[in-house]
Amino acid sequence: MTTPRDHLSELSNEEKASLTSGKDFWTLKAIDRIGVPSIMVTDGPHGLRKQAAESDHLGLGNSVPATCFPPASGLGSSFDPALAERVGVALGVESAIEDVAVILGPGINIKRSPLCGRNFEYVSEDPIVSGVIGAGLVKGIQSQGVGSSLKHFAANNQEFERMTASSDVDPRPLREIYLRGFERVVKDAQPWTVMCSYNKINGVYASQDPWLLTQVLRDEWGFDGLVVSDWGAVNDRVAALVAGLDLEMPGGDGAPDRAVALAADSDPAVASALDASAGRVLDLVGLAQASPAVAGPLDVEAHHALAREVAGRSIVLLRNEPVEGAPLLPLAPSATVALIGEFARTPRYQGGGSSHINPTRVDSALDALTAELGDHVAFAPGFAFDPAAPGQDALRDEAVALAASRDVAVVFLGLTDAEESEGFDREHIDLAAHQLALLDAVVAANPRTVVVLSNGAVVALPFADRVPAILEAWLLGQAGGSATVDVLLGAVNPSGRLAETIPHRIEDTPAFGNFPGSNGHVRYGEGILVGYRWYDARDIAVTFPFGHGLSYSAFSYGAVSAVVAASGDIEVTVPVTNTGSRDGREVVQVYVAPVASAVERAPRELKAFASVEIAAGATADVVLTVRREDLAYWDIRVDRFVVEGGAYRVEVGASSRDLRGSALVEVGGDTVVVPLTPESTLAAVFAHPIAGPMIASTFAAIQAQLGEGDGVLSGEAMEKMMGSFPIGRLPSFGWGLDRAGVDQLIAAANAPQG
Ligand code: BGC
């Protein structure tokens, strides 16, 4: 059996070039004479958006009905890669039924600032959570013979000037924070495609950056799939092709294809890049052809049920304080409920832009709660979404009167489509003033108030101490309404955890002052201190910390044990007991940091986690693996990841600020031999395995010559002072080490070791 790639050598440069850009918005070009069909790629990420007629990439034109699963901000809160994989399988099935070869997701960019308009589509402020959940999704999608497109590669963390701005990021945060999740997914799940981002990185468009698309992605990480541009991300097509971009989307007017073919005719470097890219397009077609056709129809009910289960797992119970002796949640079955807030009737369950799905159906909390509690529920909208709409006072008064007449008030607050979306960023993190005023009035009328939040990215919660119960219900997909009711009534015991910190104020956030940049540049000035790393390093109080989330049960942790396995990974074991009366899930989190480091480190970094189901009264021995490579920092002296040797503190807990136990392990470090130069400091020379002993004996000789008492080179303070002295400057001091001696020392140190 021949594969499409077998025909590569039969193609002209024009034909090869034609393969490397789209036919239209969503399809690739066919080459009939060699039997290469046109395949389809469509959005993603949390449901299929296959447009029937009017095509656009902004979510405007209608698409075929598909299940809208919880967007990534919800799914990420599950902290459960197995659940993500099940969602991936469902996405794969829906894509396969619609004959879609590649679904454009997942998106795993880091939530650098809560203001990014697209945070609802991204998983976390932490690269391990992003990478692990992203890998789960990719594995699930691809298990169905459908490709995924890992996006947006890379450092695409804002919408402001997203198609031109340069993300100016130092090597350490770039590698340790912004690329680490991508690396994880590429290595663990081998996505068929990676989508490059719109932005520039340190001045170079991602779409034409050979360092990013070839050196890092292919040479270092071993990616052998296809790189597709984000829609309209290509600036200079020939440069992009040579840099490693295989496919420009959507289709152009043919001019870039002609430019590529022409350049390939005369320039062997372009010709070989074209061969490589056209070959990868043919490989993708081959993968799609090899996938078995999946017959419909879609099992709408089964996928809706999965969407509901996942939404229930995404909800984070932020607070559940006792009122008159008992927590408000779950609601007592006999309670009369004032259900307040337009979001309960008109759910906001997905974000705006290219990920916008035409759902198979939508559950509202109002319908779901009424179905369960009948006339124990009464509804008042409380507010109109548009703050400028007339009649807000009357709506508020009606809701307050209702709240006063019922046992409990459940108030749905949130962000509207106008406030957050792909394409623009928020300017603040506040809920609309009329919603907050409504809440204040309701709480005054009935302190037994529960708040349910509908938002794609975090909002400030100035009422967090005044309201006894708060559910962070994100954007939860089409079954979010019924899933929220499952949690309110206790049919589902909440187990979601915050994959992003909820700060008090935007001024406290790491990127404040450096977001969204100006004059075409955004400086990632916070460096590696992104998310909880920042709040912990700066000791800043937050409303709810990263990793936080409550349960209707309670969990206690036994002694933590941690050992370094032969592989170098750290195996962490901790017994966790469900001490409550309900079965539940605990998300066990492992944070690690070296006790001492030669470079700046966050106080702790999440390195492993597990969502574990534990029956009431039972104990689970939870085993987690911290990968050795995740201990590494990016060493700019040698341009690679390096694990420092020494003691590491392994902390285990229920959130980044609720640590229940810890252990110390001794980790063997990587050998780093930094080539010496005349600029190397004496401290570096002394620490060098070859030059160190040499310089020590030279100095001993000099010291002997100078005699006792003159201690130029001894004494602690002198040692410190001399520590930062470049070796190449020593000859001018006339202490007996001349230029030739220095050169000899450097040559000996840098000589290849046999
Ligand atoms: C978005 C991508 C999306 C593409 C196709 C772009 O504007 O950034 O995430 O996959 O459009 O709709």
JSON list of N, CA and C and ligand atoms in Angstrom, two decimals, residues 25-26 42-45 49 56-59 104-105 118 121-122 151-152 156 159 162 195 198 229-231 354-355 422, ligand 1:
[
{"chain": "A", "resi": 25, "resn": "PHE", "atom": "N", "xyz": [-10.85, 28.39, 4.50]},
{"chain": "A", "resi": 25, "resn": "PHE", "atom": "CA", "xyz": [-10.73, 28.53, 5.95]},
{"chain": "A", "resi": 25, "resn": "PHE", "atom": "C", "xyz": [-10.37, 27.22, 6.65]},
{"chain": "A", "resi": 26, "resn": "TRP", "atom": "N", "xyz": [-10.98, 26.13, 6.20]},
{"chain": "A", "resi": 26, "resn": "TRP", "atom": "CA", "xyz": [-10.90, 24.92, 7.01]},
{"chain": "A", "resi": 26, "resn": "TRP", "atom": "C", "xyz": [-10.38, 23.68, 6.28]},
{"chain": "A", "resi": 42, "resn": "THR", "atom": "N", "xyz": [-10.65, 21.92, 12.01]},
{"chain": "A", "resi": 42, "resn": "THR", "atom": "CA", "xyz": [-11.55, 22.95, 12.54]},
{"chain": "A", "resi": 42, "resn": "THR", "atom": "C", "xyz": [-11.35, 23.12, 14.04]},
{"chain": "A", "resi": 43, "resn": "ASP", "atom": "N", "xyz": [-11.87, 24.25, 14.59]},
{"chain": "A", "resi": 43, "resn": "ASP", "atom": "CA", "xyz": [-11.82, 24.46, 16.05]},
{"chain": "A", "resi": 43, "resn": "ASP", "atom": "C", "xyz": [-12.71, 23.43, 16.72]},
{"chain": "A", "resi": 44, "resn": "GLY", "atom": "N", "xyz": [-12.47, 23.12, 17.93]},
{"chain": "A", "resi": 44, "resn": "GLY", "atom": "CA", "xyz": [-11.72, 23.39, 19.07]},
{"chain": "A", "resi": 44, "resn": "GLY", "atom": "C", "xyz": [-11.84, 24.68, 19.86]},
{"chain": "A", "resi": 45, "resn": "PRO", "atom": "N", "xyz": [-11.28, 24.53, 21.12]},
{"chain": "A", "resi": 45, "resn": "PRO", "atom": "CA", "xyz": [-10.75, 23.28, 21.73]},
{"chain": "A", "resi": 45, "resn": "PRO", "atom": "C", "xyz": [-11.77, 22.45, 22.53]},
{"chain": "A", "resi": 49, "resn": "ARG", "atom": "N", "xyz": [-16.29, 22.79, 16.17]},
{"chain": "A", "resi": 49, "resn": "ARG", "atom": "CA", "xyz": [-16.95, 23.93, 15.51]},
{"chain": "A", "resi": 49, "resn": "ARG", "atom": "C", "xyz": [-16.77, 23.77, 14.01]},
{"chain": "A", "resi": 56, "resn": "ASP", "atom": "N", "xyz": [-15.60, 31.59, 8.93]},
{"chain": "A", "resi": 56, "resn": "ASP", "atom": "CA", "xyz": [-14.77, 32.64, 9.50]},
{"chain": "A", "resi": 56, "resn": "ASP", "atom": "C", "xyz": [-14.09, 32.01, 10.70]},
{"chain": "A", "resi": 57, "resn": "HIS", "atom": "N", "xyz": [-13.10, 32.68, 11.21]},
{"chain": "A", "resi": 57, "resn": "HIS", "atom": "CA", "xyz": [-12.42, 32.06, 12.36]},
{"chain": "A", "resi": 57, "resn": "HIS", "atom": "C", "xyz": [-12.76, 32.78, 13.65]},
{"chain": "A", "resi": 58, "resn": "LEU", "atom": "N", "xyz": [-13.78, 33.60, 13.64]},
{"chain": "A", "resi": 58, "resn": "LEU", "atom": "CA", "xyz": [-14.10, 34.36, 14.83]},
{"chain": "A", "resi": 58, "resn": "LEU", "atom": "C", "xyz": [-15.36, 33.86, 15.52]},
{"chain": "A", "resi": 59, "resn": "GLY", "atom": "N", "xyz": [-15.87, 32.72, 15.05]},
{"chain": "A", "resi": 59, "resn": "GLY", "atom": "CA", "xyz": [-17.04, 32.16, 15.72]},
{"chain": "A", "resi": 59, "resn": "GLY", "atom": "C", "xyz": [-18.33, 32.83, 15.32]},
{"chain": "A", "resi": 104, "resn": "LEU", "atom": "N", "xyz": [-8.67, 21.78, 16.41]},
{"chain": "A", "resi": 104, "resn": "LEU", "atom": "CA", "xyz": [-7.67, 22.80, 16.75]},
{"chain": "A", "resi": 104, "resn": "LEU", "atom": "C", "xyz": [-7.63, 23.08, 18.26]},
{"chain": "A", "resi": 105, "resn": "GLY", "atom": "N", "xyz": [-6.95, 22.25, 18.97]},
{"chain": "A", "resi": 105, "resn": "GLY", "atom": "CA", "xyz": [-6.77, 22.40, 20.40]},
{"chain": "A", "resi": 105, "resn": "GLY", "atom": "C", "xyz": [-5.99, 21.20, 20.90]},
{"chain": "A", "resi": 118, "resn": "ARG", "atom": "N", "xyz": [-8.43, 35.55, 26.86]},
{"chain": "A", "resi": 118, "resn": "ARG", "atom": "CA", "xyz": [-8.59, 34.16, 26.44]},
{"chain": "A", "resi": 118, "resn": "ARG", "atom": "C", "xyz": [-8.28, 33.17, 27.55]},
{"chain": "A", "resi": 121, "resn": "GLU", "atom": "N", "xyz": [-9.91, 29.81, 27.82]},
{"chain": "A", "resi": 121, "resn": "GLU", "atom": "CA", "xyz": [-9.50, 28.73, 26.92]},
{"chain": "A", "resi": 121, "resn": "GLU", "atom": "C", "xyz": [-8.21, 28.07, 27.38]},
{"chain": "A", "resi": 122, "resn": "TYR", "atom": "N", "xyz": [-7.59, 28.60, 28.40]},
{"chain": "A", "resi": 122, "resn": "TYR", "atom": "CA", "xyz": [-6.31, 28.06, 28.87]},
{"chain": "A", "resi": 122, "resn": "TYR", "atom": "C", "xyz": [-6.48, 27.38, 30.22]},
{"chain": "A", "resi": 151, "resn": "LYS", "atom": "N", "xyz": [-1.83, 24.42, 20.89]},
{"chain": "A", "resi": 151, "resn": "LYS", "atom": "CA", "xyz": [-1.70, 25.84, 20.56]},
{"chain": "A", "resi": 151, "resn": "LYS", "atom": "C", "xyz": [-1.65, 26.69, 21.82]},
{"chain": "A", "resi": 152, "resn": "HIS", "atom": "N", "xyz": [-1.24, 27.92, 21.78]},
{"chain": "A", "resi": 152, "resn": "HIS", "atom": "CA", "xyz": [-0.68, 28.67, 20.65]},
{"chain": "A", "resi": 152, "resn": "HIS", "atom": "C", "xyz": [0.79, 28.81, 20.97]},
{"chain": "A", "resi": 156, "resn": "ASN", "atom": "N", "xyz": [2.06, 33.30, 24.08]},
{"chain": "A", "resi": 156, "resn": "ASN", "atom": "CA", "xyz": [0.89, 34.05, 23.61]},
{"chain": "A", "resi": 156, "resn": "ASN", "atom": "C", "xyz": [-0.02, 34.21, 24.83]},
{"chain": "A", "resi": 159, "resn": "GLU", "atom": "N", "xyz": [-4.32, 39.23, 24.55]},
{"chain": "A", "resi": 159, "resn": "GLU", "atom": "CA", "xyz": [-5.02, 39.47, 23.29]},
{"chain": "A", "resi": 159, "resn": "GLU", "atom": "C", "xyz": [-4.67, 40.83, 22.70]},
{"chain": "A", "resi": 162, "resn": "ARG", "atom": "N", "xyz": [-2.45, 41.14, 19.65]},
{"chain": "A", "resi": 162, "resn": "ARG", "atom": "CA", "xyz": [-1.97, 39.75, 19.67]},
{"chain": "A", "resi": 162, "resn": "ARG", "atom": "C", "xyz": [-1.29, 39.33, 18.39]},
{"chain": "A", "resi": 195, "resn": "MET", "atom": "N", "xyz": [0.24, 24.38, 16.62]},
{"chain": "A", "resi": 195, "resn": "MET", "atom": "CA", "xyz": [-0.12, 25.65, 15.98]},
{"chain": "A", "resi": 195, "resn": "MET", "atom": "C", "xyz": [0.75, 26.77, 16.55]},
{"chain": "A", "resi": 198, "resn": "TYR", "atom": "N", "xyz": [0.40, 33.93, 17.08]},
{"chain": "A", "resi": 198, "resn": "TYR", "atom": "CA", "xyz": [0.44, 35.16, 16.29]},
{"chain": "A", "resi": 198, "resn": "TYR", "atom": "C", "xyz": [1.64, 36.05, 16.65]},
{"chain": "A", "resi": 229, "resn": "SER", "atom": "N", "xyz": [0.18, 27.35, 11.00]},
{"chain": "A", "resi": 229, "resn": "SER", "atom": "CA", "xyz": [0.13, 28.72, 11.53]},
{"chain": "A", "resi": 229, "resn": "SER", "atom": "C", "xyz": [-1.20, 28.95, 12.20]},
{"chain": "A", "resi": 230, "resn": "ASP", "atom": "N", "xyz": [-1.24, 29.86, 13.18]},
{"chain": "A", "resi": 230, "resn": "ASP", "atom": "CA", "xyz": [-2.54, 30.36, 13.59]},
{"chain": "A", "resi": 230, "resn": "ASP", "atom": "C", "xyz": [-3.11, 31.10, 12.38]},
{"chain": "A", "resi": 231, "resn": "TRP", "atom": "N", "xyz": [-4.42, 31.28, 12.41]},
{"chain": "A", "resi": 231, "resn": "TRP", "atom": "CA", "xyz": [-5.10, 31.79, 11.21]},
{"chain": "A", "resi": 231, "resn": "TRP", "atom": "C", "xyz": [-4.68, 33.23, 10.92]},
{"chain": "A", "resi": 354, "resn": "SER", "atom": "N", "xyz": [-13.20, 32.15, 18.44]},
{"chain": "A", "resi": 354, "resn": "SER", "atom": "CA", "xyz": [-13.07, 30.99, 17.56]},
{"chain": "A", "resi": 354, "resn": "SER", "atom": "C", "xyz": [-13.50, 29.68, 18.22]},
{"chain": "A", "resi": 355, "resn": "SER", "atom": "N", "xyz": [-13.62, 29.66, 19.55]},
{"chain": "A", "resi": 355, "resn": "SER", "atom": "CA", "xyz": [-13.98, 28.41, 20.22]},
{"chain": "A", "resi": 355, "resn": "SER", "atom": "C", "xyz": [-15.49, 28.28, 20.40]},
{"chain": "A", "resi": 422, "resn": "GLU", "atom": "N", "xyz": [-12.08, 36.10, 23.42]},
{"chain": "A", "resi": 422, "resn": "GLU", "atom": "CA", "xyz": [-10.92, 36.16, 22.52]},
{"chain": "A", "resi": 422, "resn": "GLU", "atom": "C", "xyz": [-10.93, 37.53, 21.85]},
{"chain": "B", "resi": 1, "resn": "BGC", "atom": "C1", "xyz": [-7.37, 31.52, 16.95]},
{"chain": "B", "resi": 1, "resn": "BGC", "atom": "C2", "xyz": [-7.12, 30.03, 16.99]},
{"chain": "B", "resi": 1, "resn": "BGC", "atom": "C3", "xyz": [-8.12, 29.32, 16.15]},
{"chain": "B", "resi": 1, "resn": "BGC", "atom": "C4", "xyz": [-8.06, 29.86, 14.73]},
{"chain": "B", "resi": 1, "resn": "BGC", "atom": "C5", "xyz": [-9.05, 29.21, 13.81]},
{"chain": "B", "resi": 1, "resn": "BGC", "atom": "C6", "xyz": [-7.48, 32.04, 15.53]},
{"chain": "B", "resi": 1, "resn": "BGC", "atom": "O1", "xyz": [-7.92, 33.36, 15.54]},
{"chain": "B", "resi": 1, "resn": "BGC", "atom": "O2", "xyz": [-6.32, 32.20, 17.62]},
{"chain": "B", "resi": 1, "resn": "BGC", "atom": "O3", "xyz": [-7.16, 29.56, 18.31]},
{"chain": "B", "resi": 1, "resn": "BGC", "atom": "O4", "xyz": [-7.89, 27.93, 16.18]},
{"chain": "B", "resi": 1, "resn": "BGC", "atom": "O5", "xyz": [-8.35, 31.26, 14.77]},
{"chain": "B", "resi": 1, "resn": "BGC", "atom": "O6", "xyz": [-10.34, 29.60, 14.12]}
]
